[in-house]
PDB file of C-alpha atoms and ligand atoms in Angstrom:
ATOM      1  CA  MET A   1      -4.847 -43.715  11.375  1.00  0.00           C
ATOM      2  CA  ALA A   2      -4.514 -47.228  11.793  1.00  0.00           C
ATOM      3  CA  ALA A   3      -1.046 -47.154  12.595  1.00  0.00           C
ATOM      4  CA  ARG A   4      -1.049 -45.047  15.460  1.00  0.00           C
ATOM      5  CA  ILE A   5      -4.403 -46.846  16.532  1.00  0.00           C
ATOM      6  CA  ALA A   6      -1.530 -49.628  17.283  1.00  0.00           C
ATOM      7  CA  GLU A   7       1.324 -47.140  18.335  1.00  0.00           C
ATOM      8  CA  ARG A   8      -1.445 -45.406  20.999  1.00  0.00           C
ATOM      9  CA  LEU A   9      -2.542 -49.593  22.099  1.00  0.00           C
ATOM     10  CA  ASN A  10       0.175 -50.948  22.698  1.00  0.00           C
ATOM     11  CA  GLY A  11       1.637 -53.022  25.862  1.00  0.00           C
ATOM     12  CA  ARG A  12      -1.500 -52.225  27.125  1.00  0.00           C
ATOM     13  CA  ARG A  13      -3.909 -54.818  28.772  1.00  0.00           C
ATOM     14  CA  LEU A  14      -7.366 -55.735  27.046  1.00  0.00           C
ATOM     15  CA  LEU A  15     -10.497 -55.103  29.566  1.00  0.00           C
ATOM     16  CA  ALA A  16     -13.680 -56.030  28.488  1.00  0.00           C
ATOM     17  CA  VAL A  17     -14.788 -56.244  25.070  1.00  0.00           C
ATOM     18  CA  GLU A  18     -18.831 -54.993  25.127  1.00  0.00           C
ATOM     19  CA  ALA A  19     -20.986 -55.499  21.796  1.00  0.00           C
ATOM     20  CA  VAL A  20     -22.972 -52.395  21.264  1.00  0.00           C
ATOM     21  CA  GLY A  21     -26.270 -53.079  18.272  1.00  0.00           C
ATOM     22  CA  LYS A  22     -23.164 -53.709  15.688  1.00  0.00           C
ATOM     23  CA  ASN A  23     -20.787 -52.090  17.542  1.00  0.00           C
ATOM     24  CA  LEU A  24     -17.477 -53.911  19.776  1.00  0.00           C
ATOM     25  CA  LEU A  25     -16.494 -52.264  22.355  1.00  0.00           C
ATOM     26  CA  LEU A  26     -13.047 -52.694  23.128  1.00  0.00           C
ATOM     27  CA  SER A  27     -10.981 -51.411  26.788  1.00  0.00           C
ATOM     28  CA  PHE A  28      -8.512 -50.822  27.255  1.00  0.00           C
ATOM     29  CA  GLU A  29      -6.262 -50.315  30.039  1.00  0.00           C
ATOM     30  CA  GLY A  30      -5.608 -46.297  30.467  1.00  0.00           C
ATOM     31  CA  GLY A  31      -8.968 -46.043  29.433  1.00  0.00           C
ATOM     32  CA  TYR A  32      -9.205 -46.488  25.183  1.00  0.00           C
ATOM     33  CA  VAL A  33     -12.101 -47.299  23.954  1.00  0.00           C
ATOM     34  CA  LEU A  34     -11.199 -48.995  20.303  1.00  0.00           C
ATOM     35  CA  HIS A  35     -14.617 -49.118  18.500  1.00  0.00           C
ATOM     36  CA  SER A  36     -14.750 -50.593  15.422  1.00  0.00           C
ATOM     37  CA  HIS A  37     -18.271 -51.021  13.186  1.00  0.00           C
ATOM     38  CA  LEU A  38     -18.012 -55.437  11.403  1.00  0.00           C
ATOM     39  CA  ARG A  39     -21.195 -54.338   9.199  1.00  0.00           C
ATOM     40  CA  MET A  40     -20.612 -54.860   5.572  1.00  0.00           C
ATOM     41  CA  ASN A  41     -16.736 -56.001   5.052  1.00  0.00           C
ATOM     42  CA  GLY A  42     -15.084 -55.322   8.216  1.00  0.00           C
ATOM     43  CA  ARG A  43     -14.477 -58.937  10.400  1.00  0.00           C
ATOM     44  CA  TRP A  44     -12.593 -59.760  13.448  1.00  0.00           C
ATOM     45  CA  THR A  45     -10.297 -63.556  13.091  1.00  0.00           C
ATOM     46  CA  LEU A  46      -8.668 -65.009  16.324  1.00  0.00           C
ATOM     47  CA  VAL A  47      -5.671 -67.107  14.952  1.00  0.00           C
ATOM     48  CA  PRO A  48      -2.799 -68.755  17.466  1.00  0.00           C
ATOM     49  CA  ARG A  49       0.246 -65.950  18.232  1.00  0.00           C
ATOM     50  CA  GLY A  50       2.293 -65.851  15.195  1.00  0.00           C
ATOM     51  CA  ALA A  51       0.148 -68.279  12.314  1.00  0.00           C
ATOM     52  CA  GLU A  52       0.523 -66.948   8.593  1.00  0.00           C
ATOM     53  CA  LEU A  53      -0.448 -63.900   7.705  1.00  0.00           C
ATOM     54  CA  ARG A  54      -1.654 -62.568   4.165  1.00  0.00           C
ATOM     55  CA  GLY A  55      -2.465 -59.670   3.616  1.00  0.00           C
ATOM     56  CA  ARG A  56      -3.300 -56.050   5.606  1.00  0.00           C
ATOM     57  CA  PRO A  57      -5.161 -56.347   8.389  1.00  0.00           C
ATOM     58  CA  TRP A  58      -5.604 -52.611  10.158  1.00  0.00           C
ATOM     59  CA  LEU A  59      -4.480 -54.011  13.341  1.00  0.00           C
ATOM     60  CA  VAL A  60      -3.362 -56.857  15.305  1.00  0.00           C
ATOM     61  CA  LEU A  61      -4.236 -57.129  18.750  1.00  0.00           C
ATOM     62  CA  ARG A  62      -1.700 -60.011  20.093  1.00  0.00           C
ATOM     63  CA  GLY A  63      -1.942 -61.721  22.866  1.00  0.00           C
ATOM     64  CA  SER A  64       0.649 -64.649  24.139  1.00  0.00           C
ATOM     65  CA  ARG A  65      -1.700 -67.806  22.694  1.00  0.00           C
ATOM     66  CA  TYR A  66      -3.876 -65.824  19.936  1.00  0.00           C
ATOM     67  CA  GLU A  67      -3.887 -63.055  18.025  1.00  0.00           C
ATOM     68  CA  ALA A  68      -6.461 -60.910  16.758  1.00  0.00           C
ATOM     69  CA  ARG A  69      -6.720 -59.660  13.263  1.00  0.00           C
ATOM     70  CA  GLN A  70      -8.832 -56.497  12.689  1.00  0.00           C
ATOM     71  CA  TRP A  71      -9.806 -56.441   8.126  1.00  0.00           C
ATOM     72  CA  ASN A  72     -11.364 -53.921   6.819  1.00  0.00           C
ATOM     73  CA  GLY A  73     -15.095 -52.036   7.595  1.00  0.00           C
ATOM     74  CA  PRO A  74     -16.577 -49.119   7.990  1.00  0.00           C
ATOM     75  CA  VAL A  75     -15.892 -48.001  11.403  1.00  0.00           C
ATOM     76  CA  LEU A  76     -11.989 -48.581  13.053  1.00  0.00           C
ATOM     77  CA  ASP A  77     -11.702 -45.302  15.524  1.00  0.00           C
ATOM     78  CA  LEU A  78      -9.489 -45.202  18.890  1.00  0.00           C
ATOM     79  CA  HIS A  79     -11.314 -42.956  21.593  1.00  0.00           C
ATOM     80  CA  ALA A  80      -9.293 -41.416  24.851  1.00  0.00           C
ATOM     81  CA  GLY A  81     -12.064 -42.353  27.778  1.00  0.00           C
ATOM     82  CA  ALA A  82     -15.483 -44.222  27.427  1.00  0.00           C
ATOM     83  CA  ILE A  83     -18.064 -43.635  24.639  1.00  0.00           C
ATOM     84  CA  ARG A  84     -20.022 -42.055  26.961  1.00  0.00           C
ATOM     85  CA  ARG A  85     -23.420 -42.882  23.802  1.00  0.00           C
ATOM     86  CA  LEU A  86     -23.444 -43.372  20.418  1.00  0.00           C
ATOM     87  CA  GLY A  87     -25.814 -42.263  18.076  1.00  0.00           C
ATOM     88  CA  PRO A  88     -28.724 -43.880  15.782  1.00  0.00           C
ATOM     89  CA  ASP A  89     -27.070 -46.160  13.645  1.00  0.00           C
ATOM     90  CA  ILE A  90     -27.209 -45.345  10.190  1.00  0.00           C
ATOM     91  CA  LEU A  91     -27.700 -48.889   9.451  1.00  0.00           C
ATOM     92  CA  ALA A  92     -30.484 -49.891  11.969  1.00  0.00           C
ATOM     93  CA  ASP A  93     -33.667 -50.935   9.532  1.00  0.00           C
ATOM     94  CA  PRO A  94     -35.703 -48.425   9.454  1.00  0.00           C
ATOM     95  CA  PRO A  95     -32.617 -45.800  10.477  1.00  0.00           C
ATOM     96  CA  ASP A  96     -33.580 -43.349  13.839  1.00  0.00           C
ATOM     97  CA  LEU A  97     -33.898 -40.251  11.101  1.00  0.00           C
ATOM     98  CA  ASP A  98     -35.169 -37.839  13.644  1.00  0.00           C
ATOM     99  CA  ARG A  99     -32.633 -38.237  16.111  1.00  0.00           C
ATOM    100  CA  MET A 100     -29.776 -37.829  13.979  1.00  0.00           C
ATOM    101  CA  LEU A 101     -30.745 -34.596  12.774  1.00  0.00           C
ATOM    102  CA  ALA A 102     -31.928 -33.523  16.726  1.00  0.00           C
ATOM    103  CA  ASN A 103     -27.842 -34.328  17.735  1.00  0.00           C
ATOM    104  CA  LEU A 104     -26.594 -32.577  15.409  1.00  0.00           C
ATOM    105  CA  ARG A 105     -28.229 -29.452  15.711  1.00  0.00           C
ATOM    106  CA  ARG A 106     -27.541 -29.580  18.969  1.00  0.00           C
ATOM    107  CA  GLU A 107     -23.435 -29.327  18.352  1.00  0.00           C
ATOM    108  CA  ASP A 108     -21.887 -26.491  18.013  1.00  0.00           C
ATOM    109  CA  GLY A 109     -23.300 -24.949  15.563  1.00  0.00           C
ATOM    110  CA  GLY A 110     -19.806 -23.770  14.041  1.00  0.00           C
ATOM    111  CA  ARG A 111     -18.550 -27.650  12.766  1.00  0.00           C
ATOM    112  CA  GLU A 112     -18.053 -28.587   9.474  1.00  0.00           C
ATOM    113  CA  VAL A 113     -20.657 -31.352   8.665  1.00  0.00           C
ATOM    114  CA  GLY A 114     -18.193 -33.339   7.121  1.00  0.00           C
ATOM    115  CA  ASP A 115     -16.883 -33.652  10.704  1.00  0.00           C
ATOM    116  CA  ALA A 116     -19.541 -34.158  12.431  1.00  0.00           C
ATOM    117  CA  LEU A 117     -21.026 -37.504  10.189  1.00  0.00           C
ATOM    118  CA  VAL A 118     -18.578 -39.098  11.072  1.00  0.00           C
ATOM    119  CA  ASP A 119     -18.555 -38.387  15.630  1.00  0.00           C
ATOM    120  CA  GLN A 120     -19.830 -41.655  16.335  1.00  0.00           C
ATOM    121  CA  ARG A 121     -21.813 -39.057  19.348  1.00  0.00           C
ATOM    122  CA  LEU A 122     -24.201 -37.763  16.715  1.00  0.00           C
ATOM    123  CA  VAL A 123     -24.520 -41.101  14.596  1.00  0.00           C
ATOM    124  CA  ALA A 124     -23.616 -44.470  14.558  1.00  0.00           C
ATOM    125  CA  GLY A 125     -21.551 -46.642  11.462  1.00  0.00           C
ATOM    126  CA  ILE A 126     -20.624 -43.651   8.747  1.00  0.00           C
ATOM    127  CA  GLY A 127     -17.157 -43.410   7.976  1.00  0.00           C
ATOM    128  CA  ASN A 128     -15.133 -41.466   5.729  1.00  0.00           C
ATOM    129  CA  LYS A 129     -15.316 -43.192   2.421  1.00  0.00           C
ATOM    130  CA  TRP A 130     -19.545 -43.454   2.892  1.00  0.00           C
ATOM    131  CA  LYS A 131     -19.882 -39.929   4.928  1.00  0.00           C
ATOM    132  CA  ALA A 132     -18.097 -38.953   0.672  1.00  0.00           C
ATOM    133  CA  GLU A 133     -19.893 -40.420  -1.470  1.00  0.00           C
ATOM    134  CA  ALA A 134     -23.448 -39.665   0.549  1.00  0.00           C
ATOM    135  CA  LEU A 135     -22.424 -35.335   0.714  1.00  0.00           C
ATOM    136  CA  TRP A 136     -21.183 -36.289  -2.982  1.00  0.00           C
ATOM    137  CA  GLN A 137     -24.751 -36.912  -3.676  1.00  0.00           C
ATOM    138  CA  ALA A 138     -26.473 -34.237  -1.074  1.00  0.00           C
ATOM    139  CA  ARG A 139     -24.477 -31.571  -2.823  1.00  0.00           C
ATOM    140  CA  LEU A 140     -22.778 -31.012   0.105  1.00  0.00           C
ATOM    141  CA  SER A 141     -20.480 -29.431   1.115  1.00  0.00           C
ATOM    142  CA  PRO A 142     -18.204 -31.146   3.230  1.00  0.00           C
ATOM    143  CA  TRP A 143     -17.225 -27.155   4.385  1.00  0.00           C
ATOM    144  CA  ARG A 144     -19.931 -26.371   5.195  1.00  0.00           C
ATOM    145  CA  ARG A 145     -20.962 -25.036   9.258  1.00  0.00           C
ATOM    146  CA  LEU A 146     -24.286 -26.918  10.753  1.00  0.00           C
ATOM    147  CA  ARG A 147     -25.573 -23.522  11.237  1.00  0.00           C
ATOM    148  CA  ASP A 148     -25.627 -22.619   7.540  1.00  0.00           C
ATOM    149  CA  THR A 149     -27.456 -26.429   7.178  1.00  0.00           C
ATOM    150  CA  THR A 150     -31.050 -26.500   6.607  1.00  0.00           C
ATOM    151  CA  GLU A 151     -32.761 -29.838   7.506  1.00  0.00           C
ATOM    152  CA  ASP A 152     -33.343 -31.188   4.443  1.00  0.00           C
ATOM    153  CA  GLU A 153     -29.827 -30.756   3.554  1.00  0.00           C
ATOM    154  CA  LEU A 154     -28.873 -33.178   6.184  1.00  0.00           C
ATOM    155  CA  ARG A 155     -31.552 -35.402   5.711  1.00  0.00           C
ATOM    156  CA  ALA A 156     -30.783 -35.963   1.886  1.00  0.00           C
ATOM    157  CA  ALA A 157     -26.837 -36.419   2.808  1.00  0.00           C
ATOM    158  CA  LEU A 158     -28.310 -38.950   5.953  1.00  0.00           C
ATOM    159  CA  GLU A 159     -30.355 -40.617   3.334  1.00  0.00           C
ATOM    160  CA  ALA A 160     -27.601 -40.562   0.950  1.00  0.00           C
ATOM    161  CA  ALA A 161     -25.234 -42.976   3.245  1.00  0.00           C
ATOM    162  CA  THR A 162     -28.394 -45.542   4.099  1.00  0.00           C
ATOM    163  CA  ARG A 163     -29.000 -46.000   0.716  1.00  0.00           C
ATOM    164  CA  LEU A 164     -24.960 -46.311  -0.360  1.00  0.00           C
ATOM    165  CA  MET A 165     -24.096 -48.418   2.790  1.00  0.00           C
ATOM    166  CA  ARG A 166     -26.774 -50.851   2.065  1.00  0.00           C
ATOM    167  CA  ARG A 167     -27.021 -51.401  -1.306  1.00  0.00           C
ATOM    168  CA  SER A 168     -23.399 -51.915   0.276  1.00  0.00           C
ATOM    169  CA  LEU A 169     -24.294 -54.908   2.545  1.00  0.00           C
ATOM    170  CA  ASP A 170     -26.555 -56.321  -0.303  1.00  0.00           C
ATOM    171  CA  GLY A 171     -23.353 -56.443  -2.101  1.00  0.00           C
ATOM    172  CA  LEU A 172     -23.280 -54.322  -5.027  1.00  0.00           C
ATOM    173  CA  ARG A 173     -20.484 -52.356  -7.048  1.00  0.00           C
ATOM    174  CA  HIS A 174     -20.258 -48.776  -6.167  1.00  0.00           C
ATOM    175  CA  ARG A 175     -17.815 -46.590  -7.884  1.00  0.00           C
ATOM    176  CA  ASN A 176     -17.264 -44.026  -5.819  1.00  0.00           C
ATOM    177  CA  ASP A 177     -18.369 -39.740  -7.535  1.00  0.00           C
ATOM    178  CA  VAL A 178     -15.459 -38.249  -5.268  1.00  0.00           C
ATOM    179  CA  TYR A 179     -13.207 -40.830  -3.207  1.00  0.00           C
ATOM    180  CA  ARG A 180      -9.425 -41.040  -3.858  1.00  0.00           C
ATOM    181  CA  ARG A 181     -10.051 -39.332  -7.069  1.00  0.00           C
ATOM    182  CA  VAL A 182      -8.620 -36.291  -6.087  1.00  0.00           C
ATOM    183  CA  GLY A 183      -8.031 -33.924  -9.302  1.00  0.00           C
ATOM    184  CA  ARG A 184     -10.465 -35.667 -11.580  1.00  0.00           C
ATOM    185  CA  PRO A 185     -13.468 -34.201 -13.497  1.00  0.00           C
ATOM    186  CA  CYS A 186     -16.485 -34.765 -11.050  1.00  0.00           C
ATOM    187  CA  PRO A 187     -19.313 -37.269 -12.659  1.00  0.00           C
ATOM    188  CA  ARG A 188     -22.027 -34.500 -12.507  1.00  0.00           C
ATOM    189  CA  CYS A 189     -20.469 -31.410 -13.269  1.00  0.00           C
ATOM    190  CA  GLY A 190     -16.840 -31.948 -14.666  1.00  0.00           C
ATOM    191  CA  GLU A 191     -15.027 -30.144 -12.317  1.00  0.00           C
ATOM    192  CA  ARG A 192     -11.835 -31.453 -10.318  1.00  0.00           C
ATOM    193  CA  ILE A 193     -12.484 -33.083  -7.127  1.00  0.00           C
ATOM    194  CA  ARG A 194     -10.377 -31.568  -4.569  1.00  0.00           C
ATOM    195  CA  SER A 195      -9.766 -33.065  -1.046  1.00  0.00           C
ATOM    196  CA  ARG A 196      -8.020 -31.649   1.529  1.00  0.00           C
ATOM    197  CA  GLY A 197      -7.969 -32.691   5.968  1.00  0.00           C
ATOM    198  CA  GLN A 198     -10.835 -32.537   8.200  1.00  0.00           C
ATOM    199  CA  GLY A 199     -11.307 -32.478  12.018  1.00  0.00           C
ATOM    200  CA  ASP A 200      -9.553 -33.023  15.083  1.00  0.00           C
ATOM    201  CA  ALA A 201      -8.508 -36.380  13.564  1.00  0.00           C
ATOM    202  CA  ASN A 202      -7.160 -34.768  10.101  1.00  0.00           C
ATOM    203  CA  ARG A 203      -9.100 -37.423   7.568  1.00  0.00           C
ATOM    204  CA  ILE A 204      -8.928 -37.053   4.234  1.00  0.00           C
ATOM    205  CA  ALA A 205     -13.404 -35.235   2.747  1.00  0.00           C
ATOM    206  CA  TYR A 206     -12.644 -35.408  -1.459  1.00  0.00           C
ATOM    207  CA  TRP A 207     -15.116 -33.443  -3.001  1.00  0.00           C
ATOM    208  CA  CYS A 208     -16.417 -31.371  -6.204  1.00  0.00           C
ATOM    209  CA  PRO A 209     -16.013 -27.230  -4.970  1.00  0.00           C
ATOM    210  CA  GLY A 210     -18.528 -26.900  -8.269  1.00  0.00           C
ATOM    211  CA  CYS A 211     -21.091 -28.132  -7.103  1.00  0.00           C
ATOM    212  CA  GLN A 212     -21.464 -28.942  -3.332  1.00  0.00           C
ATOM    213  CA  VAL A 213     -21.592 -25.819  -2.198  1.00  0.00           C
TER     214      VAL A 213
HETATM  215 ZN1   ZN B   1     -19.450 -31.420  -9.308  1.00  0.00          ZN
END
């Protein structure tokens, strides 16, 4: 994903940087907006152009004298056109679950839950990994249509995302249950974990076909 972002931003001038809550919005020529959410392990570093690089940043933005490097984090997305409005922050204290649920209810009912949960207009801050882990905890399949979910199920998934991301923020280690565990047995029911691309961005969804209905 990051590679395609670099390709699309290449040669475009950075016009503005705006912080919205814990979100950073970088506007580029051509109407592109880069959205990064740095909570937890994400960070940007600013160094002289061409300084020694150790490790693999997600993205490098080079100016004539400096370069900014983006490392990790739960969200790095590129939007064509302004982000009109970000949804409520999943890590707000307390998170506005009612407004998130209302946003999800207003969305097209044919949309899949796993796709909707990473739509930053509906809920801000959930990345692909925490989506997968939260849906597993809530026993909800990423392929379920929004119209086929109950309020309690969606709430359980959002609460699981908050809980997991908070624990991670507190530095507690998390052992993945489904994320990047394709073919391995589900810790709950023993079925093999599966994966498949989901949504317009074709992000990989991980789920257990045995216990996530
Ligand atoms: Zn299972």
